[in-house]
Coordinates of C-alpha atoms and ligand atoms in Angstrom, one line a residue:
M1 CA 82.6 12.2 -8.0
P2 CA 79.1 11.1 -8.2
L3 CA 77.8 12.9 -11.9
N4 CA 76.4 16.0 -11.6
V5 CA 74.0 16.8 -14.2
L6 CA 71.6 20.3 -15.0
M7 CA 68.3 20.1 -16.3
V8 CA 66.9 23.3 -17.8
A9 CA 63.0 23.9 -18.3
S10 CA 60.1 26.1 -18.7
E11 CA 58.3 23.4 -16.0
A12 CA 58.2 21.3 -13.5
V13 CA 55.8 20.1 -11.2
P14 CA 54.9 20.9 -8.7
L15 CA 56.2 24.3 -8.9
A16 CA 55.1 25.2 -12.7
K17 CA 53.1 22.7 -14.6
S18 CA 51.6 23.2 -19.3
G19 CA 51.3 19.4 -19.3
G20 CA 53.2 16.2 -19.5
L21 CA 56.8 18.4 -19.7
G22 CA 56.5 19.5 -16.1
D23 CA 55.7 15.9 -14.9
M24 CA 58.6 14.7 -16.4
V25 CA 61.0 16.6 -15.6
S26 CA 60.2 16.8 -12.0
A27 CA 59.9 12.7 -12.0
Y28 CA 63.2 11.8 -14.1
G29 CA 65.3 14.1 -12.0
A30 CA 64.0 12.5 -8.5
A31 CA 64.8 9.0 -10.4
L32 CA 67.8 10.1 -11.7
R33 CA 68.7 11.5 -8.1
D34 CA 67.7 8.2 -6.7
A35 CA 70.3 6.2 -9.2
G36 CA 73.4 8.7 -7.7
V37 CA 73.3 11.6 -9.8
E38 CA 73.6 15.4 -8.2
V39 CA 70.6 16.8 -10.3
S40 CA 69.1 19.9 -9.9
I41 CA 66.7 21.7 -11.9
L42 CA 67.3 25.8 -12.8
M43 CA 63.8 27.2 -13.9
P44 CA 62.1 30.1 -14.1
A45 CA 61.3 32.0 -10.5
Y46 CA 57.5 32.3 -11.7
P47 CA 55.6 33.3 -8.8
G48 CA 53.4 30.0 -8.1
A49 CA 57.4 28.8 -8.3
L50 CA 58.3 31.3 -5.5
R51 CA 55.2 30.5 -3.2
R52 CA 55.7 26.7 -3.2
A53 CA 59.3 26.1 -3.5
L54 CA 61.0 24.8 0.0
G55 CA 64.6 26.5 1.5
K56 CA 64.9 29.2 -0.6
T57 CA 68.4 31.2 -0.3
P58 CA 68.8 33.7 -3.0
V59 CA 73.5 32.3 -3.9
G60 CA 74.3 34.9 -6.3
R61 CA 73.4 37.9 -9.4
L62 CA 73.8 37.4 -12.9
A63 CA 74.0 40.1 -14.2
G64 CA 73.9 41.2 -17.9
L65 CA 71.7 38.2 -19.4
P66 CA 69.7 39.0 -22.4
G67 CA 66.6 40.3 -20.5
G68 CA 68.6 42.3 -17.9
D69 CA 70.2 41.3 -14.5
A70 CA 68.6 38.0 -12.4
T71 CA 69.3 36.9 -9.2
L72 CA 69.9 33.4 -8.6
I73 CA 68.1 31.4 -5.5
R74 CA 68.9 27.9 -4.4
A75 CA 65.2 25.8 -3.3
Q76 CA 64.1 22.2 -3.4
M77 CA 60.5 21.0 -4.2
P78 CA 58.5 21.1 -2.2
D79 CA 57.7 16.6 -2.5
S80 CA 61.3 15.3 -3.8
G81 CA 63.7 17.2 -1.9
L82 CA 65.7 17.4 -5.8
P83 CA 67.4 20.9 -5.5
V84 CA 66.0 23.9 -7.8
L85 CA 67.5 27.1 -9.2
L86 CA 64.9 29.4 -9.3
L87 CA 66.2 32.0 -12.4
Q88 CA 64.6 35.6 -10.6
M89 CA 63.6 38.3 -13.0
D90 CA 60.5 39.5 -12.2
H91 CA 59.6 42.2 -15.0
L92 CA 60.1 37.9 -16.6
Y93 CA 58.7 35.6 -15.2
E94 CA 56.1 37.6 -12.7
R95 CA 52.9 37.0 -14.7
E96 CA 49.9 34.9 -14.5
G97 CA 51.0 32.6 -17.1
L98 CA 54.2 30.1 -18.3
Y99 CA 54.2 31.1 -21.6
R100 CA 50.6 33.0 -22.6
D101 CA 48.5 35.9 -21.4
P102 CA 44.9 35.1 -19.2
G103 CA 43.6 35.8 -23.5
G104 CA 45.6 32.9 -24.1
R105 CA 48.3 35.2 -26.5
D106 CA 51.9 34.6 -26.6
Y107 CA 53.8 36.9 -24.1
L108 CA 55.9 38.9 -27.0
D109 CA 59.1 38.5 -24.7
N110 CA 59.2 34.9 -25.5
L111 CA 62.0 35.2 -27.1
V112 CA 64.1 37.3 -24.3
R113 CA 62.4 34.9 -21.0
F114 CA 63.9 31.9 -22.8
A115 CA 67.2 33.6 -24.0
S116 CA 67.4 34.5 -20.6
L117 CA 67.1 31.2 -19.1
A118 CA 69.5 29.6 -21.5
A119 CA 71.7 32.3 -20.8
A120 CA 71.6 31.4 -17.3
A121 CA 72.3 27.8 -17.7
A122 CA 75.3 28.9 -19.5
R123 CA 76.6 31.3 -16.4
I124 CA 76.1 28.2 -13.8
A125 CA 78.0 25.8 -16.3
R126 CA 80.8 28.3 -16.8
G127 CA 81.3 28.2 -13.4
I128 CA 79.6 31.0 -10.4
R129 CA 80.6 30.8 -7.1
G130 CA 78.5 28.2 -4.2
I131 CA 77.5 25.8 -7.6
K132 CA 79.1 22.8 -8.5
R133 CA 80.0 23.2 -11.9
P134 CA 78.0 20.3 -13.5
D135 CA 79.3 17.7 -16.4
V136 CA 76.0 17.9 -18.2
V137 CA 73.5 20.4 -19.2
H138 CA 70.3 18.1 -20.3
A139 CA 67.9 20.9 -21.0
H140 CA 63.8 20.3 -22.9
D141 CA 62.1 21.6 -25.3
W142 CA 62.1 24.8 -26.8
H143 CA 62.4 26.8 -23.5
A144 CA 65.5 25.8 -23.3
G145 CA 67.6 25.7 -26.6
L146 CA 69.4 28.1 -27.2
T147 CA 70.8 26.8 -24.1
P148 CA 73.8 23.7 -26.0
L149 CA 74.6 26.8 -28.5
F150 CA 75.4 29.1 -25.2
L151 CA 77.5 27.0 -23.7
K152 CA 79.7 27.2 -27.1
L153 CA 79.9 30.4 -27.4
G154 CA 81.0 30.4 -23.7
G155 CA 83.9 27.8 -24.1
V156 CA 81.7 25.5 -22.0
R157 CA 83.3 22.2 -21.0
A158 CA 80.4 20.6 -20.0
R159 CA 78.0 18.3 -22.3
S160 CA 74.5 18.6 -23.5
V161 CA 72.0 16.6 -24.2
F162 CA 68.5 18.2 -25.7
T163 CA 65.3 16.0 -24.6
V164 CA 62.3 17.1 -27.5
H165 CA 59.2 17.1 -25.8
N166 CA 56.6 17.9 -28.7
L167 CA 57.8 19.1 -32.7
A168 CA 54.7 20.9 -32.2
F169 CA 56.2 23.6 -30.6
Q170 CA 59.4 25.0 -31.9
G171 CA 59.7 28.4 -30.5
N172 CA 60.7 30.8 -33.9
F173 CA 60.6 34.4 -33.4
P174 CA 61.1 37.2 -36.7
L175 CA 65.3 36.8 -37.4
A176 CA 66.5 40.4 -36.8
M177 CA 66.0 39.3 -32.7
G178 CA 67.8 37.2 -33.0
S179 CA 70.8 40.5 -32.2
W180 CA 69.0 41.2 -29.4
I181 CA 70.3 37.4 -27.3
G182 CA 73.4 37.5 -29.0
V183 CA 73.7 35.0 -31.2
P184 CA 76.1 35.9 -34.3
P185 CA 75.0 37.3 -37.6
E186 CA 76.6 34.3 -39.3
L187 CA 74.0 31.8 -37.6
L188 CA 71.5 33.6 -38.3
A189 CA 72.3 33.4 -42.4
P190 CA 70.0 31.4 -44.1
A191 CA 70.8 27.3 -42.8
L192 CA 72.2 26.9 -46.5
T193 CA 75.8 28.7 -46.2
D194 CA 75.9 27.4 -42.6
E195 CA 75.1 24.0 -41.1
R196 CA 75.0 25.2 -37.2
S197 CA 72.4 28.0 -38.2
I198 CA 69.7 28.8 -36.6
E199 CA 67.2 30.0 -38.9
F200 CA 64.4 28.0 -40.1
Y201 CA 62.4 29.2 -42.6
G202 CA 63.3 32.9 -42.2
E203 CA 62.6 33.3 -38.3
L204 CA 65.1 31.7 -35.8
S205 CA 64.0 28.4 -34.5
L206 CA 65.3 28.0 -30.7
M207 CA 64.0 23.7 -31.4
K208 CA 66.4 24.0 -34.4
A209 CA 68.9 25.5 -31.6
G210 CA 69.3 22.9 -28.9
I211 CA 68.6 20.0 -31.7
V212 CA 71.6 20.9 -34.3
H213 CA 73.4 22.7 -31.3
A214 CA 73.1 19.4 -28.5
D215 CA 76.4 17.1 -28.2
R216 CA 73.1 14.2 -28.3
V217 CA 69.2 14.8 -28.2
T218 CA 66.9 12.2 -27.5
T219 CA 63.0 11.8 -27.9
V220 CA 60.7 11.1 -25.4
S221 CA 59.8 7.8 -27.2
E222 CA 61.4 5.4 -29.4
R223 CA 58.7 5.5 -31.9
Y224 CA 58.8 9.7 -31.6
A225 CA 62.8 10.2 -32.6
N226 CA 61.9 7.6 -36.4
E227 CA 58.7 9.8 -36.5
I228 CA 59.6 12.4 -36.7
M229 CA 62.4 12.1 -39.2
T230 CA 59.2 12.3 -41.9
P231 CA 57.2 14.9 -43.4
R232 CA 53.9 13.7 -41.2
F233 CA 55.1 14.4 -38.0
G234 CA 58.5 16.5 -37.9
H235 CA 56.7 20.1 -38.4
R236 CA 58.9 21.4 -40.5
M237 CA 61.9 20.1 -38.9
E238 CA 62.5 16.8 -40.3
G239 CA 65.5 17.7 -42.9
V240 CA 67.2 19.0 -39.7
L241 CA 67.1 16.7 -38.0
Q242 CA 67.6 13.6 -40.6
S243 CA 71.4 15.8 -40.4
V244 CA 71.5 15.3 -37.8
A245 CA 70.0 11.6 -37.5
R246 CA 73.3 9.5 -35.8
K247 CA 72.6 11.4 -33.0
V248 CA 69.2 10.9 -32.0
T249 CA 67.9 8.4 -29.2
G250 CA 64.2 7.7 -28.0
I251 CA 64.0 7.4 -24.4
T252 CA 60.8 6.3 -23.8
N253 CA 59.7 8.3 -20.5
G254 CA 58.5 6.4 -16.9
I255 CA 55.9 7.8 -14.4
D256 CA 56.2 8.5 -10.6
M257 CA 54.9 4.9 -9.6
E258 CA 54.0 6.0 -6.4
V259 CA 51.8 9.3 -7.1
W260 CA 50.2 7.9 -9.8
N261 CA 49.7 3.9 -7.2
P262 CA 46.1 2.8 -6.4
E263 CA 47.0 0.7 -3.8
I264 CA 48.2 3.9 -2.1
D265 CA 46.6 7.0 -3.7
P266 CA 44.7 9.2 -1.1
L267 CA 42.8 11.2 -3.7
I268 CA 40.3 7.6 -4.6
A269 CA 37.9 6.7 -3.1
R270 CA 39.3 3.2 -2.4
S271 CA 42.3 1.5 -2.6
Y272 CA 43.0 -1.9 -5.7
S273 CA 45.6 -3.5 -6.6
A274 CA 46.1 -5.3 -10.1
V275 CA 45.7 -9.0 -7.6
D276 CA 42.0 -7.9 -6.2
V277 CA 40.6 -4.8 -8.1
S278 CA 37.6 -5.2 -6.0
G279 CA 38.2 -1.9 -5.2
K280 CA 37.7 0.3 -8.1
H281 CA 33.9 -0.4 -8.3
A282 CA 33.8 2.2 -5.1
C283 CA 35.8 4.1 -7.1
K284 CA 33.5 3.9 -10.8
R285 CA 30.2 4.5 -8.2
A286 CA 32.6 7.5 -7.1
L287 CA 32.9 9.2 -10.5
Q288 CA 29.9 8.5 -12.2
Q289 CA 28.1 10.6 -9.3
M290 CA 31.0 13.0 -9.5
F291 CA 30.5 13.9 -13.4
G292 CA 26.8 13.4 -13.4
L293 CA 26.4 9.8 -14.5
E294 CA 23.5 7.2 -13.5
R295 CA 24.7 4.5 -11.2
E296 CA 25.4 2.0 -13.1
P297 CA 27.9 -0.3 -12.0
F298 CA 27.8 -2.2 -15.2
A299 CA 27.3 -0.1 -17.7
P300 CA 31.2 0.7 -19.6
L301 CA 32.9 3.3 -18.5
V302 CA 34.8 6.3 -20.6
A303 CA 37.7 8.5 -19.6
I304 CA 38.6 11.0 -21.6
G305 CA 41.2 13.4 -19.8
S306 CA 43.7 15.4 -21.9
R307 CA 44.2 18.7 -23.2
L308 CA 41.1 19.5 -25.5
T309 CA 43.4 20.5 -28.7
E310 CA 43.8 18.8 -32.5
Q311 CA 47.1 17.3 -31.3
K312 CA 44.4 14.8 -29.1
L313 CA 42.1 14.5 -32.2
A314 CA 39.6 15.9 -29.6
D315 CA 37.9 17.6 -32.4
V316 CA 37.0 13.9 -33.7
V317 CA 36.6 12.9 -30.8
V318 CA 33.9 15.0 -30.0
D319 CA 32.0 13.9 -33.5
A320 CA 32.5 10.4 -32.6
I321 CA 31.1 10.7 -29.2
P322 CA 26.9 10.9 -30.1
A323 CA 27.5 8.0 -32.8
M324 CA 28.9 5.4 -29.8
L325 CA 26.2 7.2 -28.0
V326 CA 23.3 5.4 -30.5
Q327 CA 25.0 2.4 -30.3
H328 CA 25.5 1.0 -27.6
P329 CA 22.9 2.8 -24.9
R330 CA 24.5 2.0 -21.9
L331 CA 27.9 3.7 -22.9
Q332 CA 28.7 6.5 -21.1
F333 CA 31.4 9.3 -21.0
A334 CA 33.5 11.0 -18.8
V335 CA 36.0 13.8 -19.8
L336 CA 37.4 16.2 -17.8
G337 CA 39.3 18.5 -20.0
E338 CA 40.7 22.6 -20.8
G339 CA 41.0 23.5 -24.0
E340 CA 40.0 24.9 -27.8
T341 CA 36.9 27.5 -26.7
R342 CA 35.0 25.2 -29.4
L343 CA 35.6 21.7 -28.1
E344 CA 34.8 22.9 -24.7
Q345 CA 32.2 24.2 -25.8
R346 CA 31.0 21.1 -27.8
L347 CA 31.3 18.7 -25.5
I348 CA 29.2 20.8 -22.5
A349 CA 25.9 21.0 -25.1
L350 CA 26.9 17.0 -25.3
A351 CA 26.1 16.5 -21.5
A352 CA 23.7 18.6 -21.5
Q353 CA 21.9 16.2 -24.4
W354 CA 23.1 13.2 -23.3
R355 CA 21.9 13.4 -19.8
G356 CA 23.0 10.8 -17.2
R357 CA 25.8 9.1 -19.7
V358 CA 28.2 12.6 -20.8
G359 CA 29.3 14.1 -18.1
V360 CA 32.0 17.1 -18.3
H361 CA 34.1 18.5 -16.3
I362 CA 36.1 21.8 -18.4
G363 CA 39.3 22.9 -16.4
Y364 CA 42.2 21.5 -14.3
D365 CA 42.1 19.9 -11.9
E366 CA 44.9 16.8 -10.4
A367 CA 42.5 15.1 -7.9
R368 CA 39.3 15.0 -10.2
A369 CA 42.5 13.1 -13.0
H370 CA 43.6 10.4 -10.2
Q371 CA 40.1 9.7 -9.6
L372 CA 38.6 9.7 -13.6
H373 CA 41.8 7.1 -14.2
A374 CA 41.2 5.0 -10.8
G375 CA 36.6 5.5 -12.0
A376 CA 37.0 4.3 -15.8
D377 CA 37.0 0.9 -17.5
M378 CA 38.8 2.7 -20.4
L379 CA 40.5 5.7 -21.1
L380 CA 40.3 6.8 -25.1
H381 CA 43.3 8.5 -26.2
G382 CA 43.2 9.6 -29.9
S383 CA 46.0 11.0 -30.9
R384 CA 47.5 13.1 -34.5
F385 CA 51.3 12.7 -33.1
E386 CA 52.2 12.0 -29.2
P387 CA 55.7 12.4 -28.7
C388 CA 55.9 10.2 -25.1
G389 CA 51.7 10.6 -23.7
L390 CA 52.0 9.3 -20.0
T391 CA 48.0 9.8 -19.1
Q392 CA 48.2 6.2 -21.3
L393 CA 50.5 5.5 -18.0
Y394 CA 48.5 6.5 -15.4
A395 CA 45.3 5.3 -16.9
M396 CA 46.9 1.7 -17.0
R397 CA 47.8 1.7 -13.7
Y398 CA 44.2 2.3 -12.5
G399 CA 43.4 -0.9 -14.4
T400 CA 41.9 1.0 -16.9
V401 CA 41.8 0.0 -20.6
P402 CA 43.4 2.5 -23.1
I403 CA 42.0 2.7 -26.4
A404 CA 44.7 5.4 -27.8
S405 CA 46.2 6.1 -31.5
R406 CA 48.6 3.8 -33.2
V407 CA 51.7 7.4 -33.1
G408 CA 54.8 7.7 -30.9
G409 CA 54.8 6.4 -27.3
L410 CA 51.0 5.5 -27.2
A411 CA 52.6 2.9 -29.4
D412 CA 55.1 1.9 -28.1
T413 CA 53.6 1.9 -24.3
I414 CA 50.5 0.3 -25.7
R415 CA 49.8 -3.0 -26.6
D416 CA 46.7 -4.0 -29.2
Y417 CA 44.6 -6.8 -28.4
S418 CA 45.2 -8.7 -31.6
L419 CA 45.6 -12.2 -32.5
D420 CA 48.9 -11.4 -31.7
Y421 CA 48.5 -10.3 -28.3
G422 CA 45.2 -12.4 -28.0
R423 CA 43.7 -13.9 -23.8
H424 CA 46.0 -15.5 -22.8
G425 CA 49.3 -12.9 -24.0
A426 CA 50.5 -9.5 -22.7
A427 CA 47.6 -7.4 -24.8
T428 CA 47.7 -4.2 -22.7
G429 CA 44.7 -2.1 -24.4
F430 CA 43.5 -1.4 -28.6
L431 CA 45.5 0.7 -31.1
F432 CA 43.8 2.0 -34.0
E433 CA 45.8 4.1 -37.0
R434 CA 43.0 6.5 -38.3
E435 CA 42.0 9.6 -37.4
S436 CA 38.5 9.2 -38.6
V437 CA 35.2 9.5 -37.1
D438 CA 35.5 6.2 -38.0
G439 CA 38.5 5.0 -36.5
V440 CA 38.3 5.7 -33.5
V441 CA 34.4 4.1 -33.1
Q442 CA 35.9 1.0 -34.8
A443 CA 38.2 1.1 -32.0
V444 CA 35.8 1.5 -29.2
D445 CA 33.5 -1.0 -30.6
R446 CA 36.1 -3.8 -31.0
A447 CA 36.6 -2.5 -26.7
L448 CA 33.4 -3.2 -25.7
D449 CA 33.4 -7.3 -27.3
A450 CA 36.0 -7.2 -25.5
F451 CA 34.4 -5.6 -21.9
G452 CA 31.6 -8.0 -22.3
N453 CA 33.8 -10.7 -21.7
P454 CA 35.6 -10.5 -18.0
S455 CA 37.7 -13.0 -18.1
L456 CA 39.4 -11.2 -21.2
W457 CA 38.6 -7.6 -19.4
H458 CA 40.4 -8.7 -16.5
A459 CA 43.9 -9.8 -18.3
L460 CA 43.7 -6.5 -20.2
Q461 CA 43.2 -5.3 -17.2
R462 CA 46.0 -6.8 -14.9
N463 CA 48.4 -6.8 -18.0
A464 CA 47.9 -3.0 -17.8
M465 CA 48.3 -2.7 -14.3
E466 CA 51.7 -4.9 -14.0
R467 CA 53.5 -3.0 -16.3
D468 CA 56.8 -1.8 -15.2
S469 CA 56.3 2.2 -16.2
G470 CA 58.5 3.1 -13.8
W471 CA 61.9 5.3 -14.0
G472 CA 64.6 2.0 -13.2
R473 CA 65.3 1.5 -17.7
P474 CA 65.1 5.0 -19.1
V475 CA 67.0 6.0 -16.5
A476 CA 69.4 3.2 -17.6
R477 CA 68.9 4.5 -21.1
Y478 CA 70.2 7.9 -20.1
G479 CA 72.5 7.1 -17.6
E480 CA 74.7 5.5 -20.7
L481 CA 74.0 8.8 -22.7
Y482 CA 76.2 10.7 -20.2
A483 CA 78.5 8.2 -19.6
A484 CA 79.3 7.6 -23.2
L485 CA 79.6 11.7 -23.4
T486 CA 81.3 12.2 -20.0
E487 CA 83.9 8.9 -20.4
T488 CA 82.7 7.9 -17.2
R489 CA 80.9 5.1 -15.7
P490 CA 76.7 4.9 -16.1
V491 CA 74.6 5.0 -13.2
T492 CA 72.6 1.9 -12.6
A493 CA 68.7 2.9 -11.7
R494 CA 67.9 2.2 -8.4
R495 CA 64.3 1.5 -6.9
R496 CA 62.7 3.8 -4.9
K497 CA 62.4 4.9 -2.0
D498 CA 61.4 2.8 1.3
A499 CA 58.3 3.6 3.5
K500 CA 58.8 6.3 4.8
G501 CA 59.6 8.4 1.4
V502 CA 56.3 7.0 0.1
E503 CA 54.6 8.5 3.1
S504 CA 56.3 11.6 2.9
A505 CA 54.9 11.5 -0.7
L506 CA 52.3 11.0 -0.2
R507 CA 52.0 14.0 2.3
A508 CA 53.5 16.2 0.2
Q509 CA 50.5 15.6 -2.2
R510 CA 48.0 16.2 -0.4
E511 CA 49.6 19.4 0.4
T512 CA 49.5 20.6 -2.7
V513 CA 46.7 19.0 -4.0
G514 CA 44.3 20.2 -1.6
A515 CA 45.8 23.9 -1.7
T516 CA 45.3 23.3 -6.0
A517 CA 49.2 24.1 -6.1
I518 CA 49.0 22.9 -9.7
V519 CA 47.5 25.9 -11.7
P520 CA 47.5 25.4 -15.5
D521 CA 48.7 27.9 -17.5
A522 CA 46.3 30.4 -18.5
G523 CA 44.3 28.8 -21.8
L524 CA 46.2 26.4 -23.3
A525 CA 49.7 24.9 -22.9
M526 CA 52.1 25.4 -24.2
S527 CA 52.8 28.3 -27.0
A528 CA 54.7 27.6 -30.3
Ligands
ADP1 P1 51.1 16.7 -22.7 O1 51.4 17.2 -22.0 O2 50.9 16.4 -24.8 O3 49.4 17.1 -22.4 P2 50.9 14.3 -21.6 O4 50.1 12.8 -21.7 O5 52.3 13.9 -21.8 O6 50.4 15.2 -23.3 O7 50.4 15.1 -20.2 C1 49.9 15.6 -20.2 C2 49.6 15.6 -18.2 O8 48.5 16.7 -17.7 C3 49.3 14.3 -17.7 O9 49.4 14.5 -16.2 C4 48.1 14.7 -17.7 O10 47.3 14.0 -16.2 C5 47.4 15.7 -17.2 N1 46.1 16.7 -17.6 C6 45.9 17.4 -18.3 N2 44.5 17.6 -18.8 C7 44.5 17.8 -17.5 C8 42.9 18.4 -16.7 N3 42.1 18.8 -17.5 N4 43.5 18.0 -15.4 C9 44.0 17.5 -14.7 N5 45.2 16.9 -15.3 C10 45.0 17.3 -16.5
GLC2 C1 54.4 16.7 -24.1 C2 54.7 15.2 -25.0 C3 54.4 14.7 -24.2 C4 54.9 13.3 -23.4 C5 55.1 15.4 -22.8 C6 56.0 14.8 -21.5 O1 54.4 17.9 -23.4 O2 53.3 16.2 -25.8 O3 53.7 13.0 -25.2 O4 54.4 12.7 -22.3 O5 55.9 16.3 -22.9 O6 57.7 14.0 -21.9

């Protein structure tokens, strides 16, 4: 019998997305399914998810969850056909944002909203009519963090895996609220007295609950698994993580190699491949036009595409842009992002001041993200910490050479152009250490030097495009982990999709993008 895995997450594209979490959950789920595992995703029935999911059929009522009664709806992803279970509790999930109201304030009942999700997962795992009991329950990030604990409290035999996507967002709430959601008092006692406690610096923490109670903990890159054991990257959770270090592993994310493929991408001006990149010129022209940049085919064009937050070093990058424009008279920037208002405003002002050389689009736009990666020469991706990062993987796939901070998944996935990985080596980009204007400027200088040497640049582009960012390796590693937990044989990854599969993926993508189906959360993505 195939292994059965229930994934529990607060977002999964194209039903709901605020960042890379939603991409990962769906792309990984589909890849795991293609490797022969039975997979379904449990997530809240947000209005957008109900609108987009196909084949919705109610399968039962779940009474008495922390937030009240729920209806469970079985459905499929519109693109991959992956089974989803939508937890319908309109009083909790029928709202515009995933985590925050349009004014950017966290919903006051987030604890109850996400405790209900975890409690529903535990009920399903214990067994409800019409749904197969999972062997493994795989919970993602703090929103699903109570799942492993609720499995234990419910006496469920399924094993649990908890994946940390971003330790900066921990889901910490007043300790007194623990009793509302059914956490026994001894698990709310000061952590020093009981190592199973989910108390964390005087609050209760859903992230900690996941880390402490899961059978295995994973992070989304190998380096991040080590980084978070230190005060610099641990967000105060380093002590907890050190105490369970034996069960923590890093598995670097893959990406959907068909949705992000310049050879077949319907959203870009002209297709191209690592063998023949000539189509990228047309994509660059289209990007310059779209962002109001001068039509200069040989001007180096740097893309910035991410949440505009301090995590992404956007505050420093904004300060570095004028210095770079002065130093390099032909340099151009195309910025796509949204986030902190003051940073958005600075960028808009820069675009006005440097007309033709800085183009800014504030907002969330999936199609534009494809066009950005296809048309730019380089991606500037600073990060103070980066659990994995998908943006640099997308950029590399499109031959857009990343210039990125040497942290987490960025350091794991980009090979710095240095003596070791010289011209004939396997360099795919440029890494920098410092979180300062100088650090950014010098990294971009290095990249511009290389850009001035066409044969070197083409080698970098080609290396980047040929990087295997598919799910084969990560699926095999998760497979080993599940097998060890359940004492079964590991799954082996299969290559995904025949030509027909690609066709239908593209069709679905066109439909969802055309309808601007992917709506980001109101205000800043993801909440603490
Ligand atoms: P994080 O989840 O920390 O924001 P990732 O790199 O893992 O970082 O994932 C970010 C995802 O969000 C990628 O799919 C990226 O393309 C997308 N994204 C971020 N900002 C925008 C935007 N303004 N428009 C379109 N896509 C965006
Ligand atoms: C989080 C992280 C990001 C990672 C993504 C998917 O959003 O910030 O680095 O790529 O999750 O795992």
